[in-house]
XYZ file of C-alpha atoms in Angstrom:
276
model
C -84.344 150.625 54.185
C -81.186 149.805 56.144
C -77.856 151.233 55.086
C -76.325 148.732 52.619
C -72.852 148.789 54.190
C -73.834 149.013 57.855
C -72.593 146.375 60.261
C -73.506 145.824 63.921
C -70.891 147.134 66.312
C -69.036 144.506 68.316
C -66.464 146.721 69.975
C -68.483 148.589 72.579
C -68.955 151.656 70.356
C -72.502 153.020 70.071
C -74.333 151.941 66.901
C -74.445 154.586 64.196
C -71.262 155.760 62.519
C -69.603 152.824 60.803
C -66.043 154.108 61.021
C -66.347 154.374 64.806
C -68.182 151.043 64.943
C -65.317 149.335 63.095
C -62.537 150.497 65.428
C -60.679 148.168 67.752
C -61.993 148.047 71.320
C -58.804 149.728 72.558
C -59.170 152.601 70.115
C -62.838 153.049 71.018
C -61.805 153.641 74.616
C -59.104 156.084 73.515
C -61.397 158.183 71.325
C -64.569 158.065 73.425
C -63.599 160.858 75.916
C -62.880 163.223 73.006
C -66.270 162.848 71.273
C -69.371 164.934 71.829
C -72.833 164.549 70.340
C -74.246 167.045 67.861
C -77.505 167.615 65.991
C -77.466 168.001 62.212
C -80.142 170.449 61.039
C -81.493 170.471 57.481
C -79.669 172.955 55.205
C -77.120 173.725 57.941
C -73.643 174.575 56.627
C -71.309 172.589 58.885
C -68.105 173.546 57.035
C -67.861 176.764 55.044
C -65.636 176.976 51.991
C -62.119 178.270 52.703
C -62.800 178.549 56.429
C -60.811 176.705 59.138
C -62.167 173.253 59.976
C -63.050 173.215 63.654
C -64.175 169.597 63.998
C -64.391 166.206 62.343
C -68.011 165.058 62.103
C -68.724 161.312 62.368
C -72.269 161.018 61.025
C -74.587 158.678 62.980
C -77.764 159.427 61.012
C -78.813 161.794 58.239
C -76.744 162.857 55.258
C -74.391 165.684 54.289
C -73.239 166.902 50.870
C -69.862 168.233 49.818
C -70.578 171.066 47.371
C -68.258 172.990 45.076
C -69.372 176.627 44.727
C -68.269 178.557 41.643
C -67.351 182.252 41.520
C -70.534 183.015 39.606
C -72.714 181.438 42.291
C -73.356 178.080 40.629
C -72.762 174.899 42.584
C -72.560 171.139 42.189
C -72.286 168.244 44.596
C -69.047 166.229 44.595
C -69.785 163.669 47.341
C -72.305 162.686 49.997
C -71.581 161.411 53.498
C -73.864 159.383 55.743
C -73.338 156.984 58.621
C -70.615 155.220 56.634
C -68.269 158.168 56.921
C -66.868 161.392 58.288
C -66.646 165.046 57.313
C -63.391 166.907 57.900
C -60.963 164.647 56.013
C -58.598 167.538 55.121
C -57.443 167.463 58.760
C -56.290 163.883 58.244
C -54.140 165.107 55.356
C -52.612 168.004 57.326
C -54.833 170.680 55.740
C -56.758 172.882 58.152
C -59.391 174.293 55.789
C -61.753 172.985 53.117
C -62.209 174.244 49.561
C -65.776 172.952 49.472
C -68.908 173.740 51.446
C -70.475 170.931 53.471
C -74.236 171.178 53.992
C -76.773 168.944 55.750
C -79.176 167.409 53.222
C -81.068 165.064 55.536
C -81.189 165.973 59.258
C -79.782 163.610 61.849
C -77.147 163.291 64.546
C -73.385 162.958 64.733
C -70.454 162.685 67.071
C -67.698 165.241 66.624
C -63.991 165.353 67.377
C -62.414 168.785 67.697
C -59.570 169.791 65.398
C -57.582 170.550 68.531
C -57.892 166.962 69.828
C -57.528 165.273 66.439
C -53.673 165.058 66.310
C -53.536 163.276 69.658
C -56.380 160.900 68.820
C -55.095 159.957 65.360
C -51.596 159.304 66.725
C -52.988 156.945 69.386
C -55.584 155.089 67.262
C -54.104 152.890 64.500
C -57.463 151.395 63.529
C -58.863 154.916 62.982
C -55.910 155.781 60.722
C -56.527 152.600 58.731
C -60.231 153.342 58.215
C -59.640 156.994 57.294
C -57.168 155.931 54.599
C -59.788 153.595 53.131
C -62.628 156.108 53.417
C -60.482 158.753 51.683
C -60.176 156.453 48.678
C -63.952 155.900 48.577
C -64.551 159.671 48.567
C -62.026 160.013 45.747
C -63.915 157.408 43.690
C -67.194 159.223 44.395
C -65.808 162.556 43.185
C -64.168 161.206 40.035
C -67.124 159.011 39.072
C -69.578 161.861 39.657
C -67.482 164.164 37.482
C -67.618 161.671 34.614
C -71.324 160.986 35.220
C -72.232 164.667 35.057
C -70.535 164.986 31.655
C -71.616 161.733 30.016
C -74.983 160.602 31.356
C -78.558 161.774 30.919
C -80.326 163.747 33.627
C -82.717 160.879 34.441
C -79.762 158.531 34.962
C -78.001 161.063 37.176
C -81.130 161.788 39.216
C -81.768 158.066 39.731
C -78.158 157.580 40.867
C -78.440 160.518 43.241
C -81.751 159.344 44.759
C -80.384 155.837 45.322
C -77.251 157.110 47.066
C -79.330 159.476 49.159
C -81.766 156.742 50.177
C -78.881 154.440 51.122
C -77.535 157.020 53.545
C -80.793 158.463 54.842
C -82.158 154.969 55.591
C -85.708 155.902 54.616
C -87.953 155.894 51.519
C -89.174 159.433 52.281
C -86.592 162.131 51.627
C -87.123 165.765 52.742
C -85.832 167.310 49.519
C -87.042 170.043 47.168
C -86.553 170.156 43.408
C -84.581 173.371 43.853
C -82.149 171.726 46.257
C -81.706 168.683 44.009
C -81.006 171.014 41.085
C -78.235 172.676 43.093
C -76.721 169.288 43.928
C -76.821 168.050 40.322
C -75.749 171.369 38.823
C -78.814 171.649 36.550
C -81.828 173.958 36.237
C -84.756 173.479 38.614
C -87.090 173.085 35.626
C -84.946 170.196 34.377
C -85.334 168.382 37.709
C -89.095 169.014 37.686
C -89.577 167.566 34.185
C -87.380 164.548 34.982
C -89.127 163.928 38.306
C -92.529 164.095 36.605
C -91.465 161.353 34.204
C -90.216 159.219 37.092
C -93.484 159.784 38.940
C -95.516 158.797 35.879
C -93.416 155.623 35.597
C -94.192 154.773 39.239
C -90.599 155.131 40.414
C -91.198 157.990 42.857
C -93.927 160.135 44.370
C -93.439 163.700 45.466
C -95.066 166.683 47.037
C -93.726 169.986 48.268
C -90.334 169.493 49.960
C -90.578 165.692 49.936
C -89.768 162.802 47.588
C -90.762 159.187 48.246
C -89.005 156.226 46.631
C -91.707 153.867 45.333
C -89.769 151.479 43.083
C -86.116 151.081 44.044
C -85.491 148.323 41.496
C -86.895 150.573 38.807
C -84.566 153.382 39.876
C -81.623 150.998 39.759
C -82.615 150.102 36.219
C -82.832 153.783 35.273
C -79.535 154.737 36.887
C -76.260 154.559 35.012
C -73.450 152.263 36.148
C -72.114 155.032 38.402
C -74.383 154.018 41.283
C -72.866 150.541 41.419
C -69.314 151.846 40.999
C -69.685 154.287 43.884
C -71.528 151.820 46.134
C -68.889 149.150 45.516
C -66.115 151.590 46.432
C -67.741 152.336 49.795
C -68.442 148.656 50.481
C -64.808 147.858 49.695
C -63.602 150.632 52.002
C -65.761 149.531 54.937
C -65.309 145.767 54.527
C -61.577 145.530 53.809
C -59.846 142.873 55.866
C -56.274 144.104 55.450
C -55.032 140.597 54.605
C -53.773 141.262 51.102
C -57.092 140.922 49.288
C -56.609 144.174 47.407
C -57.312 146.052 50.623
C -54.289 148.276 50.864
C -51.554 146.394 52.742
C -48.420 148.423 52.517
C -50.008 151.305 50.635
C -48.584 154.589 51.794
C -45.287 153.261 53.165
C -42.913 156.157 53.220
C -45.562 158.656 52.162
C -44.936 161.839 54.076
C -43.004 160.449 57.058
C -42.191 163.130 59.537
C -45.502 164.976 59.391
C -45.572 164.893 63.152
C -48.976 163.525 64.135
C -48.748 160.074 62.586
C -51.835 160.354 60.416
C -51.835 160.240 56.641
C -48.134 159.433 56.326
C -48.367 156.164 58.258
C -48.560 152.698 56.758
C -52.101 151.386 56.515
C -51.526 147.817 57.643
C -54.626 146.471 59.378
C -54.258 147.080 63.142
C -55.112 144.663 65.878
C -58.842 144.187 66.480
C -58.466 143.826 70.217
């Protein structure tokens, strides 16, 4: 199925990543020479925890997970990123490393911007600054909603929410995922995922075989999911579709926040730039 928040590009940017596709035509020309294409391989760690961030990754296809890893070896997913977003946001907030691990869940492609070039690009591209502010808020909503979901909702609700978000970003009904990997993302035992998936299969919601899950009844999954799926999806739709004209879309937010940082990124006002 198509990505629910994806819009055709009208600015000369290649189709794929929706942040790049939403930039003004002038900013597309400014950023284009700094981008290079990159493959995203399943289970690849693109950012290691507590290691310097070397590049911002604008996802064109596939999906990545932000994962918190505990000292005892346990882990849990805090956000997912597909073609609606970017990995490497700490750079935008003047932080050069990441406290989470970022791993490829569904293989695909991306365009990357080096950490070295980022200060110049962000200073010259007001529409990119605007979109990164909005995307940051969507990621914040994802993390906070997921935290509440993991404490308050049943495993079947959480798994349904997770499968729906994954399908939205992967753009396909067939997901190359194992029960073990899903268990790591949800922070539960593998056996718990297996039992829950069996019930969903028996209800006709999904089908699965080794290393693959197929969505059979999306409406049924939406009915099984808790409200968190809609909350998170609405936050991303709001971030990508904001018009900057005072409709709750952030005009004036951030004025005076961190002026003097030097590269004109997160401290700048987020008024909607020209769409030339």
